[in-house]
Amino acid sequence: MKAKLLGMSAAALAAAGLLFAPAARAQAPESSDPIKIALFDWTSVNLNAKIIGGILEKLGYTVEYPTADYLSSLTTGLTNGDLSLAMEFWDTTAGEAMKASDATGQTERLGPLGPKAKEEWWYPEYMKEKCPGLPNWEALKDPKCAEAFSTPETAPNGRYLGGPVTWEGFDDERVVALGLPFTVIHAGTDAAMFAELESAYQRQAPIMLWIYSPHWAPAKYKGEWVEFPEYTAECYADPSWGINKDAAYDCGKPFGEIYKYAWAGMKDKWPVAYKVAKNYSLSSDELNAMSGQVDLDGKTPEDVAAEWIAANEAKWKGWAQ
């Protein structure tokens, strides 16, 4: 047989499927089981899921996209392998949940996604005329300022539109701890929150809401984040710390990284996919632009993800090396 192979041309060997066969086998997925990438309830995380999922599919993997709960997934789905990978956990809201996840030893923090996280109370620039002390948080304690942000359902209290309750963020506790005459109303979904912002902004109507970055909204709308007392870990953990000696959360939200997480078994079961996930990184500008294409231009996350994958082939192939 060896002598026959030596007499064959390279073209014939290739046609017989014998040339480069070891390399082809090396590129085959290590397991045919599906890699399950979590979808949450905001645009950028689902874009990231579809981008990395599309990359892994091009590398031959089977991918599924289960919808999961943002915070509880850290100590449920990712610990038992029901989820393989989740692409965005923000220091601003998931800090405690990430610590709990790390303590299980059943998940792995894969490093930062790239963009820095910021989430805080935000208002349109036109509202400063009615509350000139802003962005200082103490301006919100003035009953006239609070009333300027009120709606019929909250008057005379101001209305603060918080994120979905699954995001936590401790806004209800913050209002109490800082003595703010505001009522917290939680949006049902991320999309509903930004639809309300668009409507209010077009009408120059009062609105105070949770805005986060990276996101397209801070670029589209002129406004400012409220400047609360700076976050420290003690503010959340120790009621005696800070302005209010009897209550925690008397400060703003933390700033920080956005982390990727994997089920601890991913590294051994799908080592190349794991390497891609660990190396995966996008910039704030990229995420903001792509989120705008979905939320503002009406493109699907799948189409936007496919465009990024096609335009960045050299980059993601490098992640797999």
Short mmCIF file of C-alpha atoms in Angstrom, two decimals:
data_model
loop_
_atom_site.label_atom_id
_atom_site.label_comp_id
_atom_site.label_asym_id
_atom_site.label_seq_id
_atom_site.Cartn_x
_atom_site.Cartn_y
_atom_site.Cartn_z
CA MET A 1 0.00 0.00 0.00
CA LYS A 2 2.85 2.41 0.90
CA ALA A 3 4.47 1.92 -2.50
CA LYS A 4 1.18 2.62 -4.25
CA LEU A 5 0.71 5.84 -2.30
CA LEU A 6 4.20 7.02 -3.19
CA GLY A 7 3.36 6.54 -6.84
CA MET A 8 0.18 8.60 -6.72
CA SER A 9 0.11 12.30 -7.54
CA ALA A 10 -0.86 14.91 -4.99
CA ALA A 11 -4.06 15.54 -6.95
CA ALA A 12 -4.96 11.89 -6.83
CA LEU A 13 -4.26 11.72 -3.12
CA ALA A 14 -6.44 14.73 -2.52
CA ALA A 15 -9.23 13.24 -4.60
CA ALA A 16 -8.99 10.05 -2.58
CA GLY A 17 -9.38 12.09 0.59
CA LEU A 18 -5.97 11.06 1.90
CA LEU A 19 -4.04 14.32 1.61
CA PHE A 20 -4.31 16.61 4.64
CA ALA A 21 -6.71 14.19 6.36
CA PRO A 22 -5.08 14.63 9.81
CA ALA A 23 -5.54 18.42 9.60
CA ALA A 24 -9.18 18.03 8.63
CA ARG A 25 -9.78 15.73 11.57
CA ALA A 26 -8.07 18.20 13.92
CA GLN A 27 -10.55 20.87 12.90
CA ALA A 28 -13.62 18.73 13.58
CA PRO A 29 -15.63 19.68 16.69
CA GLU A 30 -14.52 17.78 19.75
CA SER A 31 -18.14 16.99 20.65
CA SER A 32 -21.32 17.07 18.60
CA ASP A 33 -23.36 18.09 21.65
CA PRO A 34 -24.81 21.60 21.26
CA ILE A 35 -23.05 24.56 22.82
CA LYS A 36 -25.79 26.49 24.58
CA ILE A 37 -25.31 30.26 24.54
CA ALA A 38 -27.63 32.28 26.78
CA LEU A 39 -29.96 34.97 25.49
CA PHE A 40 -31.02 37.68 27.95
CA ASP A 41 -33.37 40.64 27.66
CA TRP A 42 -31.30 43.38 26.05
CA THR A 43 -29.89 43.90 22.59
CA SER A 44 -26.10 43.93 22.95
CA VAL A 45 -25.88 40.66 24.87
CA ASN A 46 -27.95 38.89 22.24
CA LEU A 47 -25.83 40.36 19.47
CA ASN A 48 -22.73 39.01 21.19
CA ALA A 49 -24.43 35.63 21.56
CA LYS A 50 -25.32 35.51 17.87
CA ILE A 51 -21.86 36.64 16.78
CA ILE A 52 -19.95 34.04 18.79
CA GLY A 53 -22.58 31.44 17.98
CA GLY A 54 -22.22 32.15 14.28
CA ILE A 55 -18.44 31.88 14.56
CA LEU A 56 -18.70 28.53 16.34
CA GLU A 57 -21.12 27.25 13.70
CA LYS A 58 -18.59 28.15 11.00
CA LEU A 59 -16.05 26.11 12.97
CA GLY A 60 -18.40 23.14 12.79
CA TYR A 61 -20.10 23.26 16.19
CA THR A 62 -23.79 22.83 16.89
CA VAL A 63 -25.17 25.86 18.73
CA GLU A 64 -28.41 26.50 20.60
CA TYR A 65 -29.69 29.75 22.14
CA PRO A 66 -31.80 29.16 25.27
CA THR A 67 -33.39 32.20 26.90
CA ALA A 68 -32.21 32.54 30.49
CA ASP A 69 -32.53 34.80 33.53
CA TYR A 70 -29.67 37.27 33.78
CA LEU A 71 -28.60 36.94 37.41
CA SER A 72 -29.84 33.52 38.44
CA SER A 73 -28.15 31.89 35.43
CA LEU A 74 -24.82 32.45 37.17
CA THR A 75 -25.73 30.00 39.92
CA THR A 76 -28.09 27.70 38.00
CA GLY A 77 -27.72 27.08 34.27
CA LEU A 78 -24.02 27.87 34.06
CA THR A 79 -23.18 25.72 37.06
CA ASN A 80 -24.90 22.55 35.89
CA GLY A 81 -24.15 22.78 32.16
CA ASP A 82 -27.68 23.67 31.04
CA LEU A 83 -25.91 26.76 29.69
CA SER A 84 -22.45 26.55 28.19
CA LEU A 85 -21.70 30.23 27.76
CA ALA A 86 -23.07 33.70 28.53
CA MET A 87 -21.53 36.83 27.09
CA GLU A 88 -22.39 39.80 29.35
CA PHE A 89 -22.39 40.08 33.11
CA TRP A 90 -21.99 43.68 34.20
CA ASP A 91 -20.04 44.74 37.30
CA THR A 92 -22.69 47.41 37.75
CA THR A 93 -25.49 44.95 38.50
CA ALA A 94 -24.10 41.41 38.67
CA GLY A 95 -21.16 41.86 41.04
CA GLU A 96 -22.63 39.90 43.92
CA ALA A 97 -24.06 37.21 41.65
CA MET A 98 -20.67 36.76 39.98
CA LYS A 99 -18.98 36.29 43.37
CA ALA A 100 -21.55 33.65 44.25
CA SER A 101 -20.97 31.94 40.91
CA ASP A 102 -17.20 31.99 41.34
CA ALA A 103 -17.59 30.39 44.77
CA THR A 104 -19.32 27.34 43.31
CA GLY A 105 -16.23 26.30 41.36
CA GLN A 106 -18.57 25.14 38.59
CA THR A 107 -18.25 28.20 36.36
CA GLU A 108 -15.34 30.08 34.85
CA ARG A 109 -15.02 33.82 34.42
CA LEU A 110 -13.52 34.12 30.94
CA GLY A 111 -12.32 37.68 31.28
CA PRO A 112 -13.72 41.05 30.22
CA LEU A 113 -15.71 41.55 27.04
CA GLY A 114 -13.94 44.84 26.32
CA PRO A 115 -16.25 47.80 26.93
CA LYS A 116 -16.46 49.43 30.35
CA ALA A 117 -19.87 49.28 32.01
CA LYS A 118 -21.83 52.32 33.18
CA GLU A 119 -25.43 52.26 34.41
CA GLU A 120 -27.10 55.10 36.24
CA TRP A 121 -30.07 57.44 36.48
CA TRP A 122 -30.21 59.59 33.33
CA TYR A 123 -32.29 62.56 32.20
CA PRO A 124 -32.57 64.57 28.96
CA GLU A 125 -30.70 67.84 28.81
CA TYR A 126 -33.95 69.82 28.45
CA MET A 127 -34.94 68.83 32.00
CA LYS A 128 -32.14 70.91 33.54
CA GLU A 129 -34.23 74.06 33.07
CA LYS A 130 -36.78 72.60 35.48
CA CYS A 131 -34.18 71.21 37.87
CA PRO A 132 -31.12 73.46 37.53
CA GLY A 133 -29.16 71.78 40.34
CA LEU A 134 -28.60 68.68 38.24
CA PRO A 135 -26.50 66.58 37.75
CA ASN A 136 -25.88 66.75 41.52
CA TRP A 137 -28.17 64.13 43.08
CA GLU A 138 -29.16 66.49 45.92
CA ALA A 139 -31.16 68.57 43.43
CA LEU A 140 -33.61 65.65 43.27
CA LYS A 141 -34.54 66.19 46.93
CA ASP A 142 -36.15 69.53 46.07
CA PRO A 143 -39.93 68.93 45.88
CA LYS A 144 -40.18 71.26 42.87
CA CYS A 145 -37.53 69.26 41.02
CA ALA A 146 -39.21 65.98 41.90
CA GLU A 147 -42.55 67.31 40.73
CA ALA A 148 -40.97 68.33 37.42
CA PHE A 149 -40.23 64.63 36.86
CA SER A 150 -43.66 63.49 38.05
CA THR A 151 -46.49 61.88 36.13
CA PRO A 152 -50.14 61.55 37.15
CA GLU A 153 -49.42 58.11 38.60
CA THR A 154 -46.61 59.35 40.87
CA ALA A 155 -47.34 63.04 41.60
CA PRO A 156 -46.12 64.86 43.60
CA ASN A 157 -43.24 62.38 43.60
CA GLY A 158 -40.97 62.24 40.63
CA ARG A 159 -41.07 59.14 38.47
CA TYR A 160 -37.96 57.06 37.90
CA LEU A 161 -38.21 54.42 35.18
CA GLY A 162 -35.99 51.56 36.24
CA GLY A 163 -34.93 48.52 34.27
CA PRO A 164 -36.77 45.19 34.38
CA VAL A 165 -36.85 43.79 37.91
CA THR A 166 -34.52 40.94 36.91
CA TRP A 167 -31.71 43.48 36.50
CA GLU A 168 -31.90 44.46 40.19
CA GLY A 169 -29.70 47.56 40.60
CA PHE A 170 -31.15 48.51 44.03
CA ASP A 171 -32.97 51.62 42.82
CA ASP A 172 -35.87 51.13 45.23
CA GLU A 173 -33.40 50.88 48.11
CA ARG A 174 -31.44 53.90 46.81
CA VAL A 175 -34.56 56.09 46.82
CA VAL A 176 -35.25 55.21 50.46
CA ALA A 177 -31.64 55.49 51.63
CA LEU A 178 -31.11 58.90 50.04
CA GLY A 179 -34.56 60.25 50.96
CA LEU A 180 -35.54 60.99 47.37
CA PRO A 181 -39.17 61.99 46.69
CA PHE A 182 -39.32 59.62 43.71
CA THR A 183 -41.36 56.54 42.89
CA VAL A 184 -39.59 53.72 41.07
CA ILE A 185 -41.51 52.18 38.18
CA HIS A 186 -39.89 49.15 36.55
CA ALA A 187 -40.08 48.74 32.79
CA GLY A 188 -41.36 45.39 31.62
CA THR A 189 -38.65 45.02 29.01
CA ASP A 190 -35.55 46.74 27.73
CA ALA A 191 -37.39 47.62 24.50
CA ALA A 192 -40.31 49.16 26.40
CA MET A 193 -37.94 51.33 28.42
CA PHE A 194 -36.29 52.82 25.35
CA ALA A 195 -39.58 53.20 23.51
CA GLU A 196 -40.77 55.34 26.41
CA LEU A 197 -37.59 57.40 26.25
CA GLU A 198 -38.09 58.01 22.52
CA SER A 199 -41.68 59.11 23.06
CA ALA A 200 -40.82 61.45 25.92
CA TYR A 201 -37.83 62.93 24.12
CA GLN A 202 -39.82 63.74 21.01
CA ARG A 203 -42.45 65.51 23.13
CA GLN A 204 -39.89 67.17 25.44
CA ALA A 205 -41.79 65.44 28.25
CA PRO A 206 -40.31 64.74 31.68
CA ILE A 207 -38.44 61.48 32.07
CA MET A 208 -35.79 60.07 34.38
CA LEU A 209 -34.67 56.53 33.65
CA TRP A 210 -31.99 53.89 33.79
CA ILE A 211 -29.56 54.32 30.88
CA TYR A 212 -26.58 52.08 30.38
CA SER A 213 -23.45 52.12 28.27
CA PRO A 214 -22.35 50.58 25.96
CA HIS A 215 -25.61 51.44 24.21
CA TRP A 216 -26.71 53.69 21.36
CA ALA A 217 -28.97 55.86 23.56
CA PRO A 218 -26.28 58.15 25.09
CA ALA A 219 -25.13 58.98 21.56
CA LYS A 220 -28.59 59.57 20.13
CA TYR A 221 -30.06 61.63 22.97
CA LYS A 222 -28.52 64.66 24.68
CA GLY A 223 -28.58 64.19 28.40
CA GLU A 224 -26.62 63.49 31.56
CA TRP A 225 -26.27 60.87 34.26
CA VAL A 226 -27.11 61.89 37.82
CA GLU A 227 -24.00 62.19 39.98
CA PHE A 228 -24.67 60.21 43.15
CA PRO A 229 -22.18 59.65 45.98
CA GLU A 230 -19.47 57.41 44.57
CA TYR A 231 -20.01 53.69 44.94
CA THR A 232 -17.89 51.63 47.31
CA ALA A 233 -18.38 48.03 48.38
CA GLU A 234 -19.08 49.26 51.91
CA CYS A 235 -22.00 51.34 50.66
CA TYR A 236 -23.84 48.20 49.63
CA ALA A 237 -22.71 45.99 52.51
CA ASP A 238 -22.54 48.27 55.57
CA PRO A 239 -25.53 50.46 56.51
CA SER A 240 -23.36 52.55 58.85
CA TRP A 241 -21.20 53.66 55.92
CA GLY A 242 -22.07 56.80 53.99
CA ILE A 243 -24.64 59.59 54.23
CA ASN A 244 -27.42 57.55 55.81
CA LYS A 245 -26.04 55.70 58.83
CA ASP A 246 -29.10 53.46 59.00
CA ALA A 247 -29.36 52.21 55.42
CA ALA A 248 -27.23 50.63 52.71
CA TYR A 249 -27.31 51.67 49.04
CA ASP A 250 -26.92 55.38 49.81
CA CYS A 251 -24.62 55.81 46.82
CA GLY A 252 -24.58 55.38 43.06
CA LYS A 253 -24.20 52.20 41.07
CA PRO A 254 -20.74 50.67 40.62
CA PHE A 255 -18.81 51.07 37.38
CA GLY A 256 -16.56 48.39 35.98
CA GLU A 257 -16.09 45.58 33.51
CA ILE A 258 -18.47 43.40 31.54
CA TYR A 259 -17.52 39.74 31.93
CA LYS A 260 -18.00 36.56 29.92
CA TYR A 261 -18.82 33.34 31.79
CA ALA A 262 -18.68 29.67 30.85
CA TRP A 263 -19.72 26.38 32.38
CA ALA A 264 -16.54 24.95 33.92
CA GLY A 265 -16.78 21.85 31.70
CA MET A 266 -16.58 23.83 28.47
CA LYS A 267 -12.79 23.95 28.49
CA ASP A 268 -12.45 20.17 28.30
CA LYS A 269 -15.51 19.35 26.19
CA TRP A 270 -15.04 21.98 23.45
CA PRO A 271 -11.47 23.32 23.82
CA VAL A 272 -11.38 25.30 20.55
CA ALA A 273 -14.78 26.87 21.20
CA TYR A 274 -13.58 27.69 24.70
CA LYS A 275 -10.49 29.39 23.25
CA VAL A 276 -12.69 31.49 20.94
CA ALA A 277 -14.91 32.52 23.84
CA LYS A 278 -11.94 33.43 26.02
CA ASN A 279 -10.35 35.52 23.26
CA TYR A 280 -13.62 37.09 22.09
CA SER A 281 -13.68 40.89 22.44
CA LEU A 282 -15.60 43.80 20.94
CA SER A 283 -15.26 47.55 21.44
CA SER A 284 -17.92 49.91 22.80
CA ASP A 285 -18.12 51.62 19.41
CA GLU A 286 -18.78 48.31 17.66
CA LEU A 287 -21.49 47.31 20.13
CA ASN A 288 -23.14 50.73 20.11
CA ALA A 289 -23.26 50.80 16.31
CA MET A 290 -24.60 47.27 15.97
CA SER A 291 -27.19 47.75 18.73
CA GLY A 292 -28.42 50.82 16.87
CA GLN A 293 -28.77 48.81 13.66
CA VAL A 294 -31.11 46.45 15.51
CA ASP A 295 -33.07 48.87 17.71
CA LEU A 296 -33.17 51.87 15.40
CA ASP A 297 -32.80 50.51 11.88
CA GLY A 298 -34.90 47.39 12.32
CA LYS A 299 -32.29 44.82 11.34
CA THR A 300 -32.36 41.40 12.98
CA PRO A 301 -29.59 40.42 15.41
CA GLU A 302 -28.86 37.46 13.15
CA ASP A 303 -28.29 39.68 10.10
CA VAL A 304 -26.11 42.16 12.00
CA ALA A 305 -24.09 39.32 13.51
CA ALA A 306 -23.61 37.71 10.10
CA GLU A 307 -22.32 41.00 8.67
CA TRP A 308 -19.78 41.34 11.49
CA ILE A 309 -18.62 37.74 11.06
CA ALA A 310 -18.14 38.21 7.31
CA ALA A 311 -16.22 41.45 7.77
CA ASN A 312 -13.94 40.18 10.54
CA GLU A 313 -12.99 36.67 9.43
CA ALA A 314 -9.27 37.12 10.04
CA LYS A 315 -9.92 38.34 13.58
CA TRP A 316 -12.16 35.48 14.70
CA LYS A 317 -10.04 32.84 13.00
CA GLY A 318 -7.16 34.19 15.06
CA TRP A 319 -9.23 33.71 18.23
CA ALA A 320 -9.40 29.97 17.45
CA GLN A 321 -5.63 29.54 17.08
#
